[in-house]
mmCIF file of C-alpha atoms in Angstrom:
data_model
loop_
_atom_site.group_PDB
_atom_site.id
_atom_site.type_symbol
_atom_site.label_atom_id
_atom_site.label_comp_id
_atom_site.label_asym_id
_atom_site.label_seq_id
_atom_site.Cartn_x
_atom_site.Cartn_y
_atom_site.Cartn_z
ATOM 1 C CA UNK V 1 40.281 -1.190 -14.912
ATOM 2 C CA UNK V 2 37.037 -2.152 -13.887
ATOM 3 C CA UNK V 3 33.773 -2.107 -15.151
ATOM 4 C CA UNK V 4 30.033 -1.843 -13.088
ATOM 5 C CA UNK V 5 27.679 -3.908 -15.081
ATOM 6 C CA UNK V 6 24.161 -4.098 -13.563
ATOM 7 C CA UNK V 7 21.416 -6.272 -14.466
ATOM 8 C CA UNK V 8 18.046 -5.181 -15.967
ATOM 9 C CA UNK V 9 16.120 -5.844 -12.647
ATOM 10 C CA UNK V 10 19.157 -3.664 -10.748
ATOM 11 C CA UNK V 11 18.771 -0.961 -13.099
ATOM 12 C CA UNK V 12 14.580 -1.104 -12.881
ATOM 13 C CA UNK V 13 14.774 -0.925 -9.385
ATOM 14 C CA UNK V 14 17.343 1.740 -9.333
ATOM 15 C CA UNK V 15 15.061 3.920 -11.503
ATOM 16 C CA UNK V 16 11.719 2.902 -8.973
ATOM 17 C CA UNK V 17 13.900 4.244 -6.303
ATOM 18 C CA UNK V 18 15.253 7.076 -8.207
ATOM 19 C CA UNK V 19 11.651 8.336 -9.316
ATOM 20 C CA UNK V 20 10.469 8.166 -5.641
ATOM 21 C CA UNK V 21 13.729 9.728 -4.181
ATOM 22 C CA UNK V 22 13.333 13.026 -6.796
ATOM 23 C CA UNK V 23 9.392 13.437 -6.143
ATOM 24 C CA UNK V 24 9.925 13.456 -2.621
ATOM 25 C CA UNK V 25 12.654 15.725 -2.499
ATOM 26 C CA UNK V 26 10.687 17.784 -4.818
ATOM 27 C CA UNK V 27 7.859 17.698 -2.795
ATOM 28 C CA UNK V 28 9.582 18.429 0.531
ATOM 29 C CA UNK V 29 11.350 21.642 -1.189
ATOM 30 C CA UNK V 30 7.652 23.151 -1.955
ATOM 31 C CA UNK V 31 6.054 21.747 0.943
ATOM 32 C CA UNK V 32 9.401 23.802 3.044
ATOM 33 C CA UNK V 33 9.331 26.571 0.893
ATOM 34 C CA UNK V 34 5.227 27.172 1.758
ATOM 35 C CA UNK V 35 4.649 26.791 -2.226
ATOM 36 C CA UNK V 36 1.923 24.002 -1.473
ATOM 37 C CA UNK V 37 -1.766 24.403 -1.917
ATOM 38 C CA UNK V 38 -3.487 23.533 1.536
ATOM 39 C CA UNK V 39 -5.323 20.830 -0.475
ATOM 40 C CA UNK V 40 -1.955 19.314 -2.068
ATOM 41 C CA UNK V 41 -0.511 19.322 2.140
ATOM 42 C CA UNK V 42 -3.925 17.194 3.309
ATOM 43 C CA UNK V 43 -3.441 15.101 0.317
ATOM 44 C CA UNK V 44 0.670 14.202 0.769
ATOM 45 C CA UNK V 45 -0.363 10.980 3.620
ATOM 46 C CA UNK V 46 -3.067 9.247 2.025
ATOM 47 C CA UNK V 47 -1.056 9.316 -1.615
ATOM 48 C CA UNK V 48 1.964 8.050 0.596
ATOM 49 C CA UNK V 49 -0.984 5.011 2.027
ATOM 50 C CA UNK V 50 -1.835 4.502 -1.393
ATOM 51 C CA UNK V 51 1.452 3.695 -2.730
ATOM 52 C CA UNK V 52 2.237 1.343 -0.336
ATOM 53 C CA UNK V 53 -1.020 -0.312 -0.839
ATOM 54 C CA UNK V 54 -0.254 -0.765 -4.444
ATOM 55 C CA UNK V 55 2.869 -1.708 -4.492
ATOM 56 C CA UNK V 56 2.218 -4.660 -1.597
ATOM 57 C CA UNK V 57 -1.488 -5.632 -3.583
ATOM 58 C CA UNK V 58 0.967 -6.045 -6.611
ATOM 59 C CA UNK V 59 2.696 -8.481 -4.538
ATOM 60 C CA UNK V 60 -0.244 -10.699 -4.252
ATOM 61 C CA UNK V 61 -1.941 -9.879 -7.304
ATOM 62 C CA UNK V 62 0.980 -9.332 -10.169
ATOM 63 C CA UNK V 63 4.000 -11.508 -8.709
ATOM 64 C CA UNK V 64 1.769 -14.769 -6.697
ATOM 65 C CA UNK V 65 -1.030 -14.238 -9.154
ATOM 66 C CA UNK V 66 -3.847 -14.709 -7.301
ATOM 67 C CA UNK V 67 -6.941 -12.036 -7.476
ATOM 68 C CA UNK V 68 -7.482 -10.336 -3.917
ATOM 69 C CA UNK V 69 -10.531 -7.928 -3.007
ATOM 70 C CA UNK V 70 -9.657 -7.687 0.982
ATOM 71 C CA UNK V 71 -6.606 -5.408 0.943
ATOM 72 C CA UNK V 72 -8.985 -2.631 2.350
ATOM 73 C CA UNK V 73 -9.272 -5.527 5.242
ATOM 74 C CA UNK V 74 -5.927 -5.811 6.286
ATOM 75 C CA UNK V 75 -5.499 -1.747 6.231
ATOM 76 C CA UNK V 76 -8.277 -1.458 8.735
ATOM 77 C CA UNK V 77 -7.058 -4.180 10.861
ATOM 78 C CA UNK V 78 -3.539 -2.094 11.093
ATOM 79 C CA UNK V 79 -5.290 1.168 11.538
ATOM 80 C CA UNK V 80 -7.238 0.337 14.330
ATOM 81 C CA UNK V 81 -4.607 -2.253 16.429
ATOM 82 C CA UNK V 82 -2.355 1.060 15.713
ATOM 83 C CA UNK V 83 -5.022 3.637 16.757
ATOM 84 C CA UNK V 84 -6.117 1.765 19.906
ATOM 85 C CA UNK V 85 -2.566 1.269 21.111
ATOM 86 C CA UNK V 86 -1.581 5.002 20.605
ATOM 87 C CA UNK V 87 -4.645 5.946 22.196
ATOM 88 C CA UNK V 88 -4.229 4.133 25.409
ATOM 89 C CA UNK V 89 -0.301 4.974 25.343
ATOM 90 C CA UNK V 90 -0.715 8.577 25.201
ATOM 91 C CA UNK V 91 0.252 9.327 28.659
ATOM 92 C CA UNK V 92 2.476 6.485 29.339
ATOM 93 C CA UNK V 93 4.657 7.029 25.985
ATOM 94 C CA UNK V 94 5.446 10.640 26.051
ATOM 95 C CA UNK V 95 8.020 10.418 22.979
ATOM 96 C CA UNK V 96 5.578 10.496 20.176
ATOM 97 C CA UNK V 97 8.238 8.817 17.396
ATOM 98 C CA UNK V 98 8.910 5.967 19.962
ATOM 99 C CA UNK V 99 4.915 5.514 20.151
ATOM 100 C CA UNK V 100 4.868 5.440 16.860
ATOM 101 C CA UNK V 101 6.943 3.200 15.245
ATOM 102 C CA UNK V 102 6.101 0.811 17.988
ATOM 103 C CA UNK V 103 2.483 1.498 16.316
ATOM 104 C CA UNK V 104 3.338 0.777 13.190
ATOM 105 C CA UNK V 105 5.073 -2.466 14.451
ATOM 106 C CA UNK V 106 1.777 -3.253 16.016
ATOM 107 C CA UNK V 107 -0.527 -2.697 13.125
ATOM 108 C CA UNK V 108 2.164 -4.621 10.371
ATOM 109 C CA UNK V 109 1.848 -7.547 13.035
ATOM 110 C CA UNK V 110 -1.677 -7.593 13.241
ATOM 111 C CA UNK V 111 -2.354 -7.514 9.787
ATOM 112 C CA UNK V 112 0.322 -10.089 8.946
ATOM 113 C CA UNK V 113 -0.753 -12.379 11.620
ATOM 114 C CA UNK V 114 -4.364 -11.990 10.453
ATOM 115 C CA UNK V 115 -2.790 -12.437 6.173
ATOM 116 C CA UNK V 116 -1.730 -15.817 8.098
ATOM 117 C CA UNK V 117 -5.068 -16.618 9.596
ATOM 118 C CA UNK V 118 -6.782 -15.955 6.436
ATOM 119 C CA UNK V 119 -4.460 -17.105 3.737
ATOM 120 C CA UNK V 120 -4.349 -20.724 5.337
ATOM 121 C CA UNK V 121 -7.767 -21.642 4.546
ATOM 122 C CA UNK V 122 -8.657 -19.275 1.453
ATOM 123 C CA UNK V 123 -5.474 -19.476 -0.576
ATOM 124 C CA UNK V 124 -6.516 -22.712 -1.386
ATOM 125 C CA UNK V 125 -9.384 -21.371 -3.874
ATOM 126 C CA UNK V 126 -8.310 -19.871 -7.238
ATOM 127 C CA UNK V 127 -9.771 -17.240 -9.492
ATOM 128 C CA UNK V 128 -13.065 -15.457 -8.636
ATOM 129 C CA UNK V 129 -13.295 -17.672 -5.521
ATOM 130 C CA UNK V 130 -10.715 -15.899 -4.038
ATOM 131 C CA UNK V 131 -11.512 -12.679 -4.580
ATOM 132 C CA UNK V 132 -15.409 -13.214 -3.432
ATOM 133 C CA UNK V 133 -14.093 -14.787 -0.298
ATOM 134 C CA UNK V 134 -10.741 -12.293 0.648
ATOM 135 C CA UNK V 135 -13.391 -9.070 -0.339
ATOM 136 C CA UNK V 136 -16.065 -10.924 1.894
ATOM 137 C CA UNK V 137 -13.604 -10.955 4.596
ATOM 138 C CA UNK V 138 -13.139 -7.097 4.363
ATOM 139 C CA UNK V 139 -16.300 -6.536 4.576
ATOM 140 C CA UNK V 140 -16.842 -8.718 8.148
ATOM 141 C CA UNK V 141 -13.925 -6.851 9.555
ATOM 142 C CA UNK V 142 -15.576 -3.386 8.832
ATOM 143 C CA UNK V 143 -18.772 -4.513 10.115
ATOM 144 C CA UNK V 144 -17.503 -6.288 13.713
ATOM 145 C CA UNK V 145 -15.412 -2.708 14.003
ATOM 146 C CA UNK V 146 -18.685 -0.682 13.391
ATOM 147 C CA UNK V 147 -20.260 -2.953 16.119
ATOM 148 C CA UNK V 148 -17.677 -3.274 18.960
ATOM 149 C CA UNK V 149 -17.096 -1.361 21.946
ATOM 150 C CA UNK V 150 -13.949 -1.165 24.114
ATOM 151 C CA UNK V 151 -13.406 0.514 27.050
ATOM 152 C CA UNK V 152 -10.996 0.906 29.495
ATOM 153 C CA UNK V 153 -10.651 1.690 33.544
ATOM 154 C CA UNK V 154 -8.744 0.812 36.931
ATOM 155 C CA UNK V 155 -9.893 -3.046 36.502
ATOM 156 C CA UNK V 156 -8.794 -3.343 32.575
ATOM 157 C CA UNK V 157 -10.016 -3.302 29.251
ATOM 158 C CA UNK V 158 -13.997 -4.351 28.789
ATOM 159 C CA UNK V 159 -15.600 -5.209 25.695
ATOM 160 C CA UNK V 160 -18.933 -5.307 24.409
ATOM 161 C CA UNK V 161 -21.067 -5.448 21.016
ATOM 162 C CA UNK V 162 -24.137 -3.803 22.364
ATOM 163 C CA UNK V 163 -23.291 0.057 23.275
ATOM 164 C CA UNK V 164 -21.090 2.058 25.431
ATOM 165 C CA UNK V 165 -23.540 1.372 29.174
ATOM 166 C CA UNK V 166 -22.998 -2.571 28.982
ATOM 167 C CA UNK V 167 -19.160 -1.875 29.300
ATOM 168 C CA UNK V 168 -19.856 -1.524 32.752
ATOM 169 C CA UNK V 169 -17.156 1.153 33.307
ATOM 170 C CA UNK V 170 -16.208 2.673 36.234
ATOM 171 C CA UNK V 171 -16.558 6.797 36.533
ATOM 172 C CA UNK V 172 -13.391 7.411 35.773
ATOM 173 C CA UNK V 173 -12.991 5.146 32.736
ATOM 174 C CA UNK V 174 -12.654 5.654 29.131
ATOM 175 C CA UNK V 175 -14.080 4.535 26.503
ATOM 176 C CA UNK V 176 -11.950 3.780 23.035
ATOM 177 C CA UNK V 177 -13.880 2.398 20.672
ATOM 178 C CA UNK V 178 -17.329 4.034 20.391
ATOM 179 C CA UNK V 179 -18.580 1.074 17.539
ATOM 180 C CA UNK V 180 -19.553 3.185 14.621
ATOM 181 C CA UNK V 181 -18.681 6.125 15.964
ATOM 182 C CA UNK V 182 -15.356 4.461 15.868
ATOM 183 C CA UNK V 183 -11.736 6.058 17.240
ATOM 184 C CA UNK V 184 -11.304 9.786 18.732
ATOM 185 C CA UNK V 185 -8.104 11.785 19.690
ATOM 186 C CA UNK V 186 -5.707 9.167 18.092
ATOM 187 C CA UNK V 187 -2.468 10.993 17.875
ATOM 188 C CA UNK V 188 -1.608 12.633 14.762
ATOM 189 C CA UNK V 189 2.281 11.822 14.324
ATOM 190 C CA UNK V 190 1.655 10.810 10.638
ATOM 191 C CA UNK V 191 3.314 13.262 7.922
ATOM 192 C CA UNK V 192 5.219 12.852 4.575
ATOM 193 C CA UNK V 193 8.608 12.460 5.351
ATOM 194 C CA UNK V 194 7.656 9.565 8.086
ATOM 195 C CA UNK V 195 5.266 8.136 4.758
ATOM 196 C CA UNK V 196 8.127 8.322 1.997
ATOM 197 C CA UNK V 197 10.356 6.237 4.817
ATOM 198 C CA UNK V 198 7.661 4.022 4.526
ATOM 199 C CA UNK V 199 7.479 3.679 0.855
ATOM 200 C CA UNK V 200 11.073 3.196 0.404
ATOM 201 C CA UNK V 201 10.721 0.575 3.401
ATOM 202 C CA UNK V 202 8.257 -1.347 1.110
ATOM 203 C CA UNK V 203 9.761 -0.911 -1.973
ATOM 204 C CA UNK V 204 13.088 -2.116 -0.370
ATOM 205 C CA UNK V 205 11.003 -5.405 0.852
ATOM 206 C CA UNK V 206 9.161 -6.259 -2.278
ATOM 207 C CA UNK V 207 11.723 -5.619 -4.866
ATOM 208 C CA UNK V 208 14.331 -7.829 -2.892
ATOM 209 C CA UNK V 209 12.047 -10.122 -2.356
ATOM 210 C CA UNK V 210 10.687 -10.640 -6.251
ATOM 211 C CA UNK V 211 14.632 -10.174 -6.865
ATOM 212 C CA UNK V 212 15.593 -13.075 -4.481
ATOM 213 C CA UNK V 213 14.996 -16.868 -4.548
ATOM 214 C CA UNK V 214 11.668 -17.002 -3.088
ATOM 215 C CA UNK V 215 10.468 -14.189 -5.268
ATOM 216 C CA UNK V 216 11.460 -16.653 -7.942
ATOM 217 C CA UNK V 217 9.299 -19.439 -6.142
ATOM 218 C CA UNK V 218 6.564 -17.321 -5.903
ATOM 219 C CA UNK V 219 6.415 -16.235 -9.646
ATOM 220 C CA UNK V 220 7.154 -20.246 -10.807
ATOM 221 C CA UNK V 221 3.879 -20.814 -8.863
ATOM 222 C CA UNK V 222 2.004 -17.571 -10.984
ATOM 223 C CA UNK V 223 3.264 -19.216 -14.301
ATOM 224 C CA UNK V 224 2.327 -22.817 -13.592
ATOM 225 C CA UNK V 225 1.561 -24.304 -10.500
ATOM 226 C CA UNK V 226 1.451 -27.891 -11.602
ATOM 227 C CA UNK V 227 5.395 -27.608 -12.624
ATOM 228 C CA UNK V 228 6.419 -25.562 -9.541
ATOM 229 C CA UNK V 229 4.930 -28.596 -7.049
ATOM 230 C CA UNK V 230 6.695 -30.617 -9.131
ATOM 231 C CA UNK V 231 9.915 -29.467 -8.772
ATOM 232 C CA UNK V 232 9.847 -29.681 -5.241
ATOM 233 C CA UNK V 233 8.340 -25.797 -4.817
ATOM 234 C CA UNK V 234 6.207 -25.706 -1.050
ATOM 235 C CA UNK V 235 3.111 -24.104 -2.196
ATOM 236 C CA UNK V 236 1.722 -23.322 0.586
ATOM 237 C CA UNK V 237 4.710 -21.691 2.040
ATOM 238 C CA UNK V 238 5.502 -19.539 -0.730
ATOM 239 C CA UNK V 239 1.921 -18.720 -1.061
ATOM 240 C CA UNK V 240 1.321 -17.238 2.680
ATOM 241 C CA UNK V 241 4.555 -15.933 2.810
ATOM 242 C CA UNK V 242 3.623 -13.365 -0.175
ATOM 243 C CA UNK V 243 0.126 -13.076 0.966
ATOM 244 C CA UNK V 244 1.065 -12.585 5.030
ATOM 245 C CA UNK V 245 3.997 -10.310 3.668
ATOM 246 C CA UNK V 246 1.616 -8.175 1.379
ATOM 247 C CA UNK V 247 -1.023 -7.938 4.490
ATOM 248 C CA UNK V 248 1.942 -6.680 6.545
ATOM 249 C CA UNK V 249 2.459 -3.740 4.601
ATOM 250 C CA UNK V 250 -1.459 -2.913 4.128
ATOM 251 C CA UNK V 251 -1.276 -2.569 7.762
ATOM 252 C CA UNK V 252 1.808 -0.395 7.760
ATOM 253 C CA UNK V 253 -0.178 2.112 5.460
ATOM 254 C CA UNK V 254 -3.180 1.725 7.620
ATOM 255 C CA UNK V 255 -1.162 2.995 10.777
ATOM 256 C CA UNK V 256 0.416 5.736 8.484
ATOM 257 C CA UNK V 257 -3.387 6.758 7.367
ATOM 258 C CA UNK V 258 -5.197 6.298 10.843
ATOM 259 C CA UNK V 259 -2.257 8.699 12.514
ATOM 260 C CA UNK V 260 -3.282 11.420 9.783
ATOM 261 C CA UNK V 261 -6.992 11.781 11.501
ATOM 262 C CA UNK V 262 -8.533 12.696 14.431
ATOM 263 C CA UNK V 263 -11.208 10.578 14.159
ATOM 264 C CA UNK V 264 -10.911 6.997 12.827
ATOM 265 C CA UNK V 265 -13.894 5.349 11.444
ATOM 266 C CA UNK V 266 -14.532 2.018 9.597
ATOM 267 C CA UNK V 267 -16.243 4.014 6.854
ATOM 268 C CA UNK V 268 -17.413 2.073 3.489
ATOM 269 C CA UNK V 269 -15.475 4.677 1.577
ATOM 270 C CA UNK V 270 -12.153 4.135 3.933
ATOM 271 C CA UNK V 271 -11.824 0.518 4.598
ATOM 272 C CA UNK V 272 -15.121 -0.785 2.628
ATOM 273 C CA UNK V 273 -15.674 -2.323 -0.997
ATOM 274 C CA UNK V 274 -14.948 0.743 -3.393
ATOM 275 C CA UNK V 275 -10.899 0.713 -1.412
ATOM 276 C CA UNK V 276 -10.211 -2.296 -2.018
ATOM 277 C CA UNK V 277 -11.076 -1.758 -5.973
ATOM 278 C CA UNK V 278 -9.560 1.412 -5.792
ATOM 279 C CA UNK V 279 -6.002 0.008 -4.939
ATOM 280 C CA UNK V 280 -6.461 -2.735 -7.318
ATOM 281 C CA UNK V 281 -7.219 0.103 -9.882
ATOM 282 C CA UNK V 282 -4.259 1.507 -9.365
ATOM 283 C CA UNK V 283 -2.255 -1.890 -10.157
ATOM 284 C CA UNK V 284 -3.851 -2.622 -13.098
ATOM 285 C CA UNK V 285 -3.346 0.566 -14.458
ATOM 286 C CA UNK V 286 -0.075 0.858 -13.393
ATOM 287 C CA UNK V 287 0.737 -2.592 -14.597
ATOM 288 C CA UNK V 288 0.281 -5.927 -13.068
ATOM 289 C CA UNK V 289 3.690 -7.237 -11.694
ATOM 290 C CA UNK V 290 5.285 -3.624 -12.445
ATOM 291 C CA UNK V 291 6.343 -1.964 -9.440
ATOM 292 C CA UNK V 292 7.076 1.170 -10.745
ATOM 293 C CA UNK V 293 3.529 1.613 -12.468
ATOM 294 C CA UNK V 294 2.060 0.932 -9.003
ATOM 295 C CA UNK V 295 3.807 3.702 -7.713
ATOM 296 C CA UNK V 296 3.103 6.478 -10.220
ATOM 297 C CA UNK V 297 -0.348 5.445 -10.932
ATOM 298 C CA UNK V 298 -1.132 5.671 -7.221
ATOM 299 C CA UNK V 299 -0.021 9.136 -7.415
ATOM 300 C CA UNK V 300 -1.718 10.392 -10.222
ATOM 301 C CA UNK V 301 -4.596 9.072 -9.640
ATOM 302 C CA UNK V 302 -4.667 10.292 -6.518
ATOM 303 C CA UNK V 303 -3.821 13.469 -7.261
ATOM 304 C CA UNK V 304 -6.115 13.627 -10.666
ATOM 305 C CA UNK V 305 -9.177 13.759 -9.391
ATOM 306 C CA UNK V 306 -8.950 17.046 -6.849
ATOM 307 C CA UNK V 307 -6.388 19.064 -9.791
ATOM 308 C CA UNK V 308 -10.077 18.894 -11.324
ATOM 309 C CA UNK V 309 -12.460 19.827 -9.262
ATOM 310 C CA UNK V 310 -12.389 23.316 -10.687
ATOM 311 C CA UNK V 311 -14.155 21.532 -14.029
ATOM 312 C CA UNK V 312 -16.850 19.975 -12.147
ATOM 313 C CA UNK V 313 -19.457 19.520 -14.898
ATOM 314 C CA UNK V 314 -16.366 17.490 -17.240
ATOM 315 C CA UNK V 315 -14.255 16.548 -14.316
ATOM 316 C CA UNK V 316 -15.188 12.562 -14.048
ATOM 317 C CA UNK V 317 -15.459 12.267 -17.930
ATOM 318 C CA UNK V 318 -11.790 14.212 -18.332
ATOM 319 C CA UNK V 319 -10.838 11.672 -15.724
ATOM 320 C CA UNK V 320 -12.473 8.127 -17.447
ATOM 321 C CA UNK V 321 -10.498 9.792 -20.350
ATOM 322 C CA UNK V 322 -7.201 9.214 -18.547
ATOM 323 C CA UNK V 323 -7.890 5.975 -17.278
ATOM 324 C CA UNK V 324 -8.504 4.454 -21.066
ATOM 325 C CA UNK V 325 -5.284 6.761 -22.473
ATOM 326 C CA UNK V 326 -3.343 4.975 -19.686
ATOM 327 C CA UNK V 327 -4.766 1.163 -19.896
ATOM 328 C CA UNK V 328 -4.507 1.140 -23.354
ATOM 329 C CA UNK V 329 -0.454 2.878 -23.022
ATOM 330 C CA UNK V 330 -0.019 -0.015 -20.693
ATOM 331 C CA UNK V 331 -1.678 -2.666 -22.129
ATOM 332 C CA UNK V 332 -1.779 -2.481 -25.997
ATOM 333 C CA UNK V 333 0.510 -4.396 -27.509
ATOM 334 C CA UNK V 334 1.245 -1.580 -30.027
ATOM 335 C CA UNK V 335 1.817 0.622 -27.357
ATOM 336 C CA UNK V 336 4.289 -1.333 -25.708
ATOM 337 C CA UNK V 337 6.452 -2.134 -28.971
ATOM 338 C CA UNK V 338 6.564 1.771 -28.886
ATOM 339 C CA UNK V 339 7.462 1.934 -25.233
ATOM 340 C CA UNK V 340 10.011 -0.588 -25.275
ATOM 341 C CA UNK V 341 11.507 1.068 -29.014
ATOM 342 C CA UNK V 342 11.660 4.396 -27.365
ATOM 343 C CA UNK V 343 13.239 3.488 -24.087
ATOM 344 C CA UNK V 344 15.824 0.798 -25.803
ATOM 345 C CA UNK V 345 17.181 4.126 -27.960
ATOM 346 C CA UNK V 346 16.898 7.169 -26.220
ATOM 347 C CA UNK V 347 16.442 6.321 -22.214
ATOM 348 C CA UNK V 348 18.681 3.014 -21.602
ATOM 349 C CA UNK V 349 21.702 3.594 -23.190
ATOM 350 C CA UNK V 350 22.206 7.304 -21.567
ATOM 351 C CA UNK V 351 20.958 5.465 -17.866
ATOM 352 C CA UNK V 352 23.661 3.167 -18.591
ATOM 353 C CA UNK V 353 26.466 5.489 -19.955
ATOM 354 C CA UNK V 354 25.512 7.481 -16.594
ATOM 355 C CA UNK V 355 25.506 4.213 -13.997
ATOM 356 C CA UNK V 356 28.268 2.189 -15.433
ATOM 357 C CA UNK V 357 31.170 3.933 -15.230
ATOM 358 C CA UNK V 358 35.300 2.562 -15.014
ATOM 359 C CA UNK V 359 36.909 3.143 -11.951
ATOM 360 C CA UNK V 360 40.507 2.494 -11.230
#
């Protein structure tokens, strides 16, 4: 006789997983069925992009520690390294899954390698330093997008940050990126199933990696640097690897978003100041360090807002309502003696009589 005895962080990840696995199938059965609003279909992508920006800003925020304001940043730099490849591609790689996973390969690179280029300097600042300089470096990579031109003919790609006539194109060229006017005719391969592959694809990197023994680096260095260093803990490394790791997966949702649209623009309300506060909204709410809370506030606040719009004149007070009912059902001590009472009697021990089981 044998028993199956998991751990508390096995058993919280298996219920992240399970929560995302029966909302999806959900979902797909009314989105098959034709039981979905038309809003609730245009809105099943971006909630997929939000999640996985939450759950990898949580990386950098709840398990490193360190206040970022640029995760908006690193999106845009996937979306557009994504868009521009699928755009020139179109005609070369017919298979439009091949094109785009090799996109989102692109964009996660880009955005990693740029979490790399950014984090070595910055990460040495703490606090509100941080956050002034990783949100100022959002807002330069919106504004060099808004102001650069790329084109493309017979002789190669030209670039410019003046308008679309210094490009100096030949007649049969083609120009991609129109500076404000951003990205045009990008593909549209995005849709939910490829996005829930994606969450589980981050959720499967960032719980194994707070589970593992650089996750437990990381968090040493949240809860006291001084005593991590001295232990023999590389700060540095363990810093950039969470930071390029959580940039990574910003650019994964940025190719997921970008291939959702037919026109792509660095837009302050897509890759500007108020994202960047909006994902971190949606970690704090959901909990900082809890991966789960990430995931479901993501999608209710997501989904809030537009389930509303039929109460227009109350809709944004009903909604600040819902943000203070769930920061103080997060955050309250009281509230959280309650929690943890309620799911210590009535949740856990059925989860467990369900999970461990003897087996001959």
């Amino acid at each position: 006789m044998k028993k199956f005895n998991f751990s508390r962080a096995t058993k919280d990840n298996l219920w992240t997983y399970g929560i995302v696995l029966i909302v999806s199938l959900i979902t797909g059965f009314l989105l098959m069925t034709g039981n979905m609003s038309s809003l609730m279909k245009g809105l099943l992508v971006p909630i997929c992009s939000y999640v996985i920006l939450a759950v990898s800003l949580n990386l950098t925020v709840g398990i490193l520690g360190e206040l970022s304001l640029g995760h908006a940043g690193f999106m845009c730099v996937g979306a557009f390294t994504s868009a521009f490849f699928s755009k020139i591609t179109q005609n070369i790689i017919t298979v439009d899954a091949l094109r785009f996973v090799i996109a989102i390969i692109i964009g996660a690179a880009f955005a990693g390698l740029m979490g790399i280029l950014i984090g070595m300097p910055v990460l040495r600042l703490k606090g509100d330093y941080l956050a002034i300089v990783t949100l100022a470096f959002g807002e330069i990579i919106k504004n060099v997008i808004n102001v650069l031109y790329i084109g493309i003919d017979s002789r190669g790609l030209h670039f410019s940050m003046k308008d679309t006539l210094s490009l100096g194109l030949e007649e049969d060229g083609e120009v991609i990126v129109k500076g404000a006017q951003g990205i045009t005719g990008t593909p549209q391969d995005s849709n939910f199933f490829v996005g829930v592959i994606l969450i589980f694809i981050t959720l499967f990197i960032v719980l194994n990696l707070i589970n593992s023994r650089d996750g437990r680096a990381i968090m040493a260095i949240r809860d006291n640097l001084i005593a991590a260093e001295s232990v023999g803990i590389n700060i540095t490394k363990y810093k950039l690897m969470a930071f390029s790791i959580s940039a990574a997966l910003a650019g994964a949702a940025g190719v997921l978003y970008a291939h959702n649209l037919n026109s792509l623009m660095a837009t302050p309300k897509n890759f500007g100041y108020n994202m960047s506060i909006m994902i971190l909204v949606y970690v704090v709410l959901g909990g900082i360090g809890n991966i789960k809370g990430s995931v479901i506030a993501a999608v209710l606040l997501t989904i809030l807002p537009e389930m509303l719009r039929g109460m227009n004149n109350y809709r944004m007070l009903i909604y600040a309502i819902v943000l203070i009912v769930i920061m103080l059902f997060n955050w309250s001590p009281k509230c959280l003696e309650w929690r943890d009472i309620f799911m210590e009697k009535y949740i856990r021990p059925r989860f467990n009589k369900r999970v461990s089981k003897e087996v001959e």
